[in-house]
Short mmCIF file of C-alpha atoms in Angstrom, two decimals:
data_model
loop_
_atom_site.label_atom_id
_atom_site.label_comp_id
_atom_site.label_asym_id
_atom_site.label_seq_id
_atom_site.Cartn_x
_atom_site.Cartn_y
_atom_site.Cartn_z
CA MET A 6 -30.23 15.55 140.28
CA LYS A 7 -32.09 17.21 137.44
CA MET A 8 -34.38 14.19 137.14
CA LYS A 9 -35.15 14.32 140.85
CA LYS A 10 -36.01 18.00 140.53
CA THR A 11 -38.28 17.23 137.60
CA LEU A 12 -40.05 14.51 139.53
CA THR A 13 -40.49 16.81 142.47
CA ILE A 14 -42.10 19.35 140.17
CA ILE A 15 -44.42 16.66 138.81
CA ALA A 16 -45.30 15.62 142.36
CA ILE A 17 -46.12 19.18 143.27
CA ALA A 18 -48.17 19.51 140.11
CA ILE A 19 -50.25 16.46 140.92
CA ILE A 20 -50.77 17.53 144.51
CA VAL A 21 -51.86 20.94 143.30
CA ALA A 22 -54.17 19.12 140.94
CA ALA A 23 -55.67 17.19 143.82
CA ILE A 24 -56.31 20.40 145.68
CA ALA A 25 -57.78 21.87 142.53
CA TYR A 26 -60.24 19.05 142.33
CA TYR A 27 -61.40 19.70 145.86
CA LEU A 28 -61.93 23.31 144.94
CA TYR A 29 -63.45 22.97 141.53
CA VAL A 30 -64.75 19.53 140.70
CA SER A 31 -65.55 17.73 143.92
CA ASN A 32 -69.18 17.49 142.89
CA THR A 33 -68.20 15.98 139.58
CA LEU A 34 -65.91 13.47 141.24
CA GLN A 35 -68.56 12.23 143.59
CA SER A 36 -71.22 12.04 140.94
CA VAL A 37 -68.97 10.05 138.63
CA ILE A 38 -67.35 7.58 140.96
CA GLY A 39 -68.96 7.97 144.34
CA GLY A 40 -67.22 7.75 147.68
CA ARG A 41 -64.19 5.82 146.48
CA ALA A 42 -62.75 8.80 144.65
CA ALA A 43 -63.33 11.10 147.57
CA GLN A 44 -61.41 8.72 149.79
CA GLU A 45 -58.52 8.38 147.36
CA SER A 46 -58.34 12.07 146.67
CA SER A 47 -58.23 12.84 150.35
CA GLU A 48 -54.86 11.11 150.77
CA PRO A 49 -52.42 13.07 148.64
CA SER A 50 -49.94 13.39 151.50
CA VAL A 51 -46.40 12.64 150.37
CA SER A 52 -45.21 11.94 153.90
CA THR A 53 -47.67 9.14 154.63
CA ALA A 54 -48.74 7.64 151.34
CA LYS A 55 -46.98 5.22 149.03
CA GLU A 56 -49.50 5.79 146.28
CA VAL A 57 -51.85 8.67 145.70
CA SER A 58 -54.41 9.19 143.00
CA VAL A 59 -56.84 11.72 141.70
CA ILE A 60 -59.62 11.29 139.18
CA ALA A 61 -60.24 13.86 136.50
CA THR A 62 -63.34 14.00 134.37
CA PHE A 63 -62.76 15.48 130.92
CA GLU A 64 -65.82 16.50 128.98
CA VAL A 65 -65.49 15.39 125.38
CA PRO A 66 -67.81 15.57 122.37
CA ASP A 67 -69.17 12.07 122.99
CA GLY A 68 -69.65 12.46 126.73
CA SER A 69 -66.74 12.33 129.14
CA ASP A 70 -63.42 10.62 129.77
CA THR A 71 -62.81 9.68 133.39
CA VAL A 72 -59.08 9.38 133.97
CA ARG A 73 -57.33 8.30 137.16
CA PHE A 74 -53.86 9.82 137.66
CA THR A 75 -51.86 7.64 140.06
CA LEU A 76 -48.53 8.63 141.58
CA ARG A 77 -46.29 5.98 143.07
CA LEU A 78 -43.86 7.28 145.67
CA ASP A 79 -40.73 5.85 147.21
CA THR A 80 -40.08 5.89 150.95
CA ARG A 81 -38.52 9.35 150.74
CA GLY A 82 -41.55 10.75 148.96
CA GLY A 83 -39.94 10.76 145.53
CA VAL A 84 -42.21 10.05 142.59
CA THR A 85 -41.36 6.80 140.87
CA SER A 86 -44.16 6.80 138.29
CA VAL A 87 -47.21 8.63 137.06
CA ILE A 88 -49.91 6.51 135.47
CA ALA A 89 -53.10 7.57 133.72
CA SER A 90 -55.79 4.91 133.54
CA ASP A 91 -59.42 4.64 132.57
CA ALA A 92 -61.26 4.82 135.88
CA LEU A 93 -64.44 3.42 134.39
CA LYS A 94 -62.78 0.42 132.72
CA ASN A 95 -60.92 -1.31 135.56
CA ASP A 96 -58.10 1.20 135.29
CA GLU A 97 -57.17 0.05 131.83
CA VAL A 98 -54.10 1.88 130.46
CA SER A 99 -54.48 2.37 126.74
CA THR A 100 -51.72 3.64 124.48
CA GLN A 101 -53.54 6.95 124.19
CA LEU A 102 -53.83 7.27 127.95
CA ALA A 103 -50.17 6.42 128.37
CA LYS A 104 -49.36 9.41 126.18
CA PHE A 105 -52.02 11.52 127.85
CA SER A 106 -50.38 10.97 131.23
CA GLU A 107 -47.52 13.08 129.94
CA ASN A 108 -49.76 16.14 130.36
CA LEU A 109 -49.51 18.05 133.60
CA LEU A 110 -52.65 19.15 135.37
CA LEU A 111 -52.07 22.51 137.01
CA VAL A 112 -53.83 25.50 138.42
CA ILE A 113 -52.53 28.73 136.90
CA LYS A 114 -53.43 31.84 138.83
CA GLY A 115 -51.82 34.36 136.50
CA LYS A 116 -49.85 37.52 137.14
CA LYS A 117 -50.73 41.12 136.38
CA LEU A 118 -49.28 42.22 133.06
CA SER A 119 -48.15 45.43 134.70
CA GLU A 120 -45.83 43.40 136.95
CA LEU A 121 -44.00 41.74 134.06
CA LYS A 122 -40.70 43.04 132.85
CA ALA A 123 -38.93 42.75 129.50
CA VAL A 124 -41.91 41.47 127.57
CA ASP A 125 -42.03 42.34 123.86
CA LYS A 126 -45.68 41.58 123.16
CA VAL A 127 -48.82 40.03 124.60
CA GLY A 128 -50.32 37.02 122.87
CA THR A 129 -54.11 37.25 122.96
CA SER A 130 -57.19 35.95 121.32
CA SER A 131 -57.99 38.28 118.43
CA LEU A 132 -59.69 41.47 119.42
CA THR A 133 -63.20 41.80 118.12
CA THR A 134 -63.87 44.12 115.24
CA ALA A 135 -65.33 47.59 115.67
CA ALA A 136 -68.45 46.46 113.82
CA PHE A 137 -68.87 43.56 116.23
CA ASN A 138 -68.52 45.80 119.25
CA THR A 139 -70.94 48.31 117.79
CA ALA A 140 -73.54 45.62 117.26
CA LEU A 141 -73.38 44.23 120.80
CA PRO A 142 -75.29 47.09 122.50
CA GLN A 143 -78.01 46.67 119.89
CA LEU A 144 -78.29 43.04 120.90
CA GLN A 145 -78.33 43.87 124.58
CA ALA A 146 -81.08 46.40 123.97
CA GLN A 147 -83.26 43.60 122.65
CA LEU A 148 -82.83 41.45 125.74
CA MET B 22 -51.44 52.52 109.32
CA GLU B 23 -48.43 53.83 111.19
CA GLN B 24 -44.87 52.99 112.17
CA GLY B 25 -43.74 53.85 115.67
CA ASN B 26 -42.24 52.11 118.65
CA GLU B 27 -44.72 49.29 118.18
CA GLY B 28 -43.51 48.84 114.62
CA PHE B 29 -45.62 49.01 111.48
CA SER B 30 -49.25 48.65 112.60
CA PHE B 31 -52.52 48.49 110.72
CA SER B 32 -55.98 46.94 110.86
CA ALA B 33 -56.78 43.89 108.73
CA LEU B 34 -58.77 40.65 108.92
CA GLY B 35 -60.88 42.15 111.68
CA THR B 36 -58.02 42.75 114.08
CA ARG B 37 -54.95 44.89 114.76
CA TRP B 38 -51.62 43.85 113.27
CA SER B 39 -48.12 45.04 113.98
CA ILE B 40 -44.78 44.15 112.48
CA VAL B 41 -41.63 44.87 114.43
CA VAL B 42 -38.27 44.65 112.68
CA ASP B 43 -35.57 44.74 115.34
CA SER B 44 -33.24 47.74 115.13
CA GLU B 45 -34.64 49.12 111.88
CA MET B 46 -37.79 50.40 110.21
CA LEU B 47 -39.85 48.50 107.66
CA ARG B 48 -39.34 50.09 104.25
CA ASP B 49 -42.31 51.53 102.35
CA ASP B 50 -42.14 48.94 99.57
CA ALA B 51 -42.19 46.11 102.13
CA GLN B 52 -45.15 47.72 103.90
CA GLU B 53 -47.01 47.94 100.60
CA ALA B 54 -46.29 44.30 99.78
CA VAL B 55 -47.55 43.16 103.17
CA LEU B 56 -50.73 45.21 102.93
CA LYS B 57 -51.36 44.08 99.36
CA TYR B 58 -51.14 40.43 100.36
CA ILE B 59 -53.34 40.70 103.46
CA GLN B 60 -55.99 42.73 101.66
CA SER B 61 -56.00 40.18 98.85
CA PHE B 62 -56.28 37.35 101.43
CA ASP B 63 -59.26 39.07 103.02
CA ARG B 64 -61.02 39.62 99.68
CA ARG B 65 -60.49 36.05 98.61
CA PHE B 66 -61.16 34.06 101.76
CA SER B 67 -63.29 36.05 104.22
CA ARG B 68 -66.89 34.89 104.54
CA PHE B 69 -67.78 38.52 105.24
CA VAL B 70 -66.88 39.46 101.67
CA ASP B 71 -69.64 38.63 99.16
CA THR B 72 -67.28 37.86 96.30
CA SER B 73 -64.82 35.67 98.23
CA GLU B 74 -64.20 31.99 97.50
CA ALA B 75 -65.43 31.16 101.00
CA ASN B 76 -68.78 32.60 99.93
CA ALA B 77 -68.76 31.29 96.35
CA PHE B 78 -70.72 28.15 97.18
CA ARG B 79 -73.53 29.76 99.15
CA GLY B 80 -76.06 28.86 96.45
CA SER B 81 -74.31 25.91 94.82
CA ASP B 82 -75.85 22.65 93.76
CA ALA B 83 -74.30 19.35 94.71
CA GLY B 84 -71.30 18.63 92.51
CA GLU B 85 -67.59 19.09 91.93
CA TYR B 86 -65.96 22.50 91.66
CA VAL B 87 -62.42 23.57 90.79
CA ILE B 88 -61.08 26.06 93.34
CA SER B 89 -57.91 28.15 93.52
CA GLU B 90 -54.67 26.52 94.60
CA GLU B 91 -54.47 28.65 97.75
CA PHE B 92 -58.06 27.94 98.81
CA ALA B 93 -57.39 24.24 98.21
CA THR B 94 -54.33 24.50 100.46
CA LEU B 95 -56.44 26.04 103.21
CA LEU B 96 -59.30 23.56 102.87
CA SER B 97 -56.89 20.62 102.82
CA LYS B 98 -55.49 21.76 106.15
CA ALA B 99 -59.04 22.24 107.43
CA ASP B 100 -59.78 18.68 106.31
CA GLU B 101 -56.80 17.50 108.36
CA LEU B 102 -58.20 19.36 111.39
CA ARG B 103 -61.58 17.80 110.74
CA ARG B 104 -60.02 14.32 110.89
CA LEU B 105 -57.99 15.11 114.02
CA THR B 106 -61.12 16.29 115.83
CA ASP B 107 -63.37 13.48 114.60
CA GLY B 108 -65.39 15.96 112.60
CA VAL B 109 -66.06 18.48 115.35
CA TYR B 110 -63.91 21.17 113.71
CA ASP B 111 -65.45 21.91 110.34
CA PRO B 112 -65.06 25.13 108.33
CA ALA B 113 -68.50 24.53 106.79
CA VAL B 114 -70.04 25.90 110.01
CA GLY B 115 -70.08 29.31 108.31
CA GLY B 116 -73.81 28.87 107.71
CA LEU B 117 -74.40 27.99 111.36
CA LEU B 118 -72.54 31.09 112.57
CA GLU B 119 -74.64 33.22 110.22
CA ARG B 120 -77.87 31.71 111.54
CA ALA B 121 -76.64 32.30 115.10
CA GLY B 122 -76.22 36.00 114.25
CA TYR B 123 -72.52 36.28 113.37
CA ASP B 124 -73.02 37.35 109.77
CA ALA B 125 -71.73 40.16 107.57
CA THR B 126 -74.35 42.56 108.96
CA TYR B 127 -73.54 41.61 112.56
CA ARG B 128 -77.21 40.80 113.21
CA MET B 129 -76.22 39.18 116.53
CA THR B 130 -79.63 37.62 116.97
CA PRO B 131 -80.02 33.88 116.38
CA LEU B 132 -82.66 32.85 113.88
CA PRO B 133 -85.43 30.55 115.18
CA ASP B 134 -84.19 27.63 113.06
CA THR B 135 -80.54 27.83 114.21
CA ALA B 136 -80.76 24.50 116.05
CA GLY B 137 -81.95 22.86 112.85
CA PHE B 138 -78.81 23.71 110.90
CA ILE B 139 -77.54 20.77 108.87
CA LEU B 140 -73.81 20.75 108.27
CA PRO B 141 -72.97 20.56 104.56
CA LYS B 142 -70.86 17.59 103.49
CA TRP B 143 -67.72 18.38 101.54
CA ASP B 144 -64.51 16.78 100.37
CA ILE B 145 -61.31 18.13 98.89
CA SER B 146 -58.93 16.40 96.49
CA GLN B 147 -56.15 18.58 95.12
CA GLN B 148 -58.09 21.54 93.64
CA THR B 149 -61.43 19.76 93.33
CA LEU B 150 -64.04 20.57 95.95
CA THR B 151 -66.99 18.18 96.19
CA LEU B 152 -70.18 19.45 97.83
CA ASP B 153 -73.57 17.94 98.63
CA GLY B 154 -75.22 21.34 98.34
CA PRO B 155 -74.83 24.97 99.42
CA ALA B 156 -71.99 25.72 101.84
CA VAL B 157 -70.41 28.75 103.51
CA PHE B 158 -66.84 28.24 104.69
CA ASP B 159 -65.33 29.93 107.74
CA ILE B 160 -61.57 29.45 107.93
CA GLY B 161 -61.25 31.67 110.99
CA GLY B 162 -59.79 28.86 113.06
CA MET B 163 -56.66 28.54 110.97
CA GLY B 164 -56.57 31.17 108.23
CA LYS B 165 -54.84 33.87 110.23
CA GLY B 166 -51.92 31.66 111.17
CA TYR B 167 -51.42 30.88 107.50
CA CYS B 168 -51.58 34.58 106.66
CA ILE B 169 -49.01 35.43 109.36
CA ASP B 170 -46.58 32.91 107.89
CA MET B 171 -47.11 34.33 104.40
CA VAL B 172 -46.34 37.82 105.73
CA ALA B 173 -43.20 36.43 107.38
CA GLY B 174 -42.23 35.01 104.00
CA ILE B 175 -42.67 38.41 102.38
CA LEU B 176 -40.42 40.01 105.00
CA LYS B 177 -37.74 37.39 104.37
CA ASP B 178 -38.01 38.04 100.63
CA PHE B 179 -37.26 41.69 101.35
CA GLY B 180 -34.15 40.63 103.25
CA TYR B 181 -35.37 41.09 106.81
CA VAL B 182 -33.99 38.57 109.28
CA HIS B 183 -34.94 39.76 112.77
CA PHE B 184 -38.67 40.45 113.05
CA LEU B 185 -41.91 39.70 114.87
CA VAL B 186 -45.25 39.54 113.03
CA ASP B 187 -48.18 40.07 115.40
CA GLY B 188 -51.53 39.30 113.78
CA GLY B 189 -53.87 40.42 116.55
CA GLY B 190 -52.30 38.28 119.25
CA ASP B 191 -51.18 35.33 117.12
CA MET B 192 -47.54 35.67 116.07
CA PHE B 193 -44.43 34.50 114.33
CA GLY B 194 -41.02 35.62 115.53
CA THR B 195 -37.52 34.93 114.24
CA THR B 196 -34.98 36.27 116.74
CA LYS B 197 -33.85 39.72 117.78
CA ALA B 198 -30.77 41.24 116.19
CA GLY B 199 -28.53 40.00 118.99
CA GLY B 200 -29.87 36.47 118.63
CA SER B 201 -32.08 36.53 121.71
CA PRO B 202 -35.70 35.32 121.46
CA TRP B 203 -38.82 37.45 121.55
CA ARG B 204 -40.47 37.30 124.98
CA ILE B 205 -44.24 37.08 124.73
CA ALA B 206 -46.72 37.18 127.60
CA ILE B 207 -49.75 34.92 127.18
CA GLU B 208 -52.99 36.59 128.15
CA TYR B 209 -55.08 34.69 130.70
CA PRO B 210 -58.42 33.78 129.05
CA GLY B 211 -61.01 36.41 129.82
CA ARG B 212 -58.64 38.58 131.90
CA SER B 213 -57.02 41.15 129.65
CA ASP B 214 -54.85 42.57 132.46
CA THR B 215 -53.40 39.22 133.47
CA ALA B 216 -50.73 36.95 132.03
CA ALA B 217 -50.90 33.18 132.39
CA GLY B 218 -47.23 32.86 131.49
CA ILE B 219 -44.40 33.88 129.22
CA VAL B 220 -43.01 32.08 126.19
CA GLU B 221 -39.91 32.84 124.17
CA LEU B 222 -40.22 32.69 120.40
CA GLU B 223 -37.20 31.82 118.30
CA ASN B 224 -38.21 31.08 114.72
CA GLN B 225 -41.56 29.89 116.06
CA GLY B 226 -45.24 30.71 115.94
CA LEU B 227 -47.65 31.36 118.80
CA ALA B 228 -51.43 31.12 118.72
CA VAL B 229 -53.82 32.13 121.48
CA SER B 230 -57.53 31.45 121.38
CA ASP B 231 -60.31 31.91 123.89
CA SER B 232 -64.08 32.01 123.98
CA PHE B 233 -64.39 35.35 125.75
CA ARG B 234 -63.99 37.48 122.66
CA ARG B 235 -66.32 37.33 119.66
CA ARG B 236 -69.10 36.44 122.10
CA TRP B 237 -72.71 37.53 121.76
CA GLY B 238 -75.59 36.52 124.03
CA THR B 239 -75.09 32.85 124.86
CA TRP B 240 -72.99 32.33 121.73
CA HIS B 241 -69.36 32.59 120.75
CA HIS B 242 -67.55 31.82 117.52
CA LEU B 243 -66.30 28.31 118.40
CA VAL B 244 -69.26 26.07 117.70
CA ASP B 245 -69.85 22.33 117.71
CA PRO B 246 -71.74 21.39 114.53
CA ARG B 247 -73.14 18.27 116.17
CA SER B 248 -75.02 20.14 118.85
CA ASN B 249 -75.20 23.44 116.93
CA ARG B 250 -74.10 25.13 120.13
CA PRO B 251 -70.90 26.86 121.33
CA ILE B 252 -68.18 24.75 122.95
CA ASP B 253 -67.84 25.32 126.70
CA ARG B 254 -65.60 22.55 128.04
CA VAL B 255 -62.46 24.54 127.09
CA ILE B 256 -62.23 28.30 127.66
CA GLY B 257 -58.82 29.00 126.13
CA VAL B 258 -55.83 27.42 124.43
CA SER B 259 -52.30 28.67 123.75
CA ALA B 260 -49.83 26.84 121.55
CA VAL B 261 -46.29 27.23 120.24
CA ALA B 262 -45.20 25.50 117.02
CA PRO B 263 -42.49 25.84 114.37
CA ASN B 264 -44.73 28.30 112.49
CA ALA B 265 -47.84 30.37 113.11
CA TRP B 266 -50.09 28.22 110.95
CA ASP B 267 -49.34 25.03 112.88
CA ALA B 268 -49.71 26.91 116.16
CA ASP B 269 -53.11 28.18 114.99
CA CYS B 270 -54.15 24.70 113.88
CA THR B 271 -53.06 23.30 117.24
CA THR B 272 -55.27 25.69 119.20
CA SER B 273 -58.26 24.98 116.97
CA ALA B 274 -57.77 21.23 117.13
CA LEU B 275 -57.38 21.25 120.92
CA TYR B 276 -60.50 23.35 121.31
CA PHE B 277 -62.60 20.87 119.39
CA ALA B 278 -60.97 17.48 119.98
CA SER B 279 -61.51 14.79 122.57
CA SER B 280 -58.81 14.87 125.25
CA SER B 281 -57.50 11.51 124.09
CA ARG B 282 -56.48 13.24 120.85
CA TYR B 283 -54.29 15.87 122.47
CA PRO B 284 -50.98 13.98 122.19
CA VAL B 285 -51.61 13.15 118.54
CA ILE B 286 -52.38 16.78 117.75
CA ALA B 287 -49.17 17.93 119.42
CA GLU B 288 -47.25 15.34 117.44
CA VAL B 289 -48.80 16.26 114.08
CA TYR B 290 -47.99 19.95 114.51
CA SER B 291 -44.77 19.56 116.53
CA SER B 292 -46.36 21.84 119.08
CA ARG B 293 -46.64 22.39 122.81
CA TYR B 294 -49.71 23.76 124.52
CA VAL B 295 -51.64 25.03 127.53
CA ILE B 296 -55.37 24.25 127.72
CA PHE B 297 -57.54 26.25 130.10
CA ARG B 298 -60.52 24.14 131.13
CA ASN B 299 -63.88 25.39 132.31
CA ASP B 300 -63.34 23.92 135.81
CA GLY B 301 -60.41 26.26 136.55
CA THR B 302 -57.68 23.69 135.94
CA THR B 303 -55.11 23.78 133.17
CA LEU B 304 -53.62 20.98 131.09
CA VAL B 305 -50.03 21.62 130.10
CA SER B 306 -48.16 19.47 127.61
CA SER B 307 -45.10 17.81 129.07
CA ASN B 308 -42.86 19.45 126.46
CA TRP B 309 -43.93 22.96 127.46
CA HIS B 310 -41.11 25.49 127.77
CA GLY B 311 -41.74 28.80 129.41
CA GLU B 312 -42.95 30.38 132.59
CA LEU B 313 -46.43 29.76 133.95
CA PHE B 314 -47.74 31.79 136.85
#
């Protein structure tokens, strides 16, 4: 039961990811892999598809990794597997990509801090120093 | 410095710290020990301090140099990060940050030859540092996590068991007096009024890094020495690990590494992470525990 719940969560995550790609990276998808990706990404419906996929392009120091996430579904819409493959190399599944497929691709909207209860602290990137903040207007004045 | 509801708080290493000991106050002698260590750490390893070890090689010739045990410990960890990121993380970018304007005077204006910066080559073996010429080290990507853990060690030496050390947003927490974990909201990158999620710390460290702070003009402090430009593909990373240093190293490594390296990094530091990408999506490690909104 717990496993089924987990798989459902993964399915939702991937579907959300597919939607995210429409919203954020559709241009990237089409430029990288053309019409094929658009067609595949347009079929993330659990009720009608046995297999759905979405392609993610990750910018890396040497260029980009183009990874296809493929979900295989059973007849009830349950996820039977999630596979990450190299979309530019005949969907080759390397050891690294096999591990990488353990990551979940999500869209996090966030929640107002003022709405949170029983929080002890807020983890943040370090605040800038007073000297740094003092110098910024001087920089802006030069622009 | 002061001790109120937020605990013992003070400014150090360019940010605001606070130490909360659950159900009791931090004694004066413990406060003094903590401050003494952090001030010493700043003097010895900040590139903004002329006499620090990080600055000691600014005019050095090529050769081998014996450095302090603690600086060797820090540089050895930085070397590990350098390997994990295929050389993209490198503490020797101190000179590049200075040219870009992030120097001790906060010039904030890049010099004309910034793009021509050549990264110094260096190697570390025990306490011997080998250089090919002048170098300025910036350990900002992992030094604070180390310092937080050292402060936690000081608190334990003084007999404290239930505490949270907050070093400007990066933390280490044991447990609260009743055994429950510390609940920490993770700030959404670039949105200081918004939380991306909540994690619970129980003898664990948390590190949070983003490119929205320490930003000037088109620059920020996370730079790729191969392009001599800031990194833009990732806008924020949060990580939880068994200690603050490993959490800090995880965020730095994930910022700089190729995505194929992410699982290895999590394995090396026994960490879990959230990576905020510049396209609005988020990569979450499969072992992540905690709420995400």
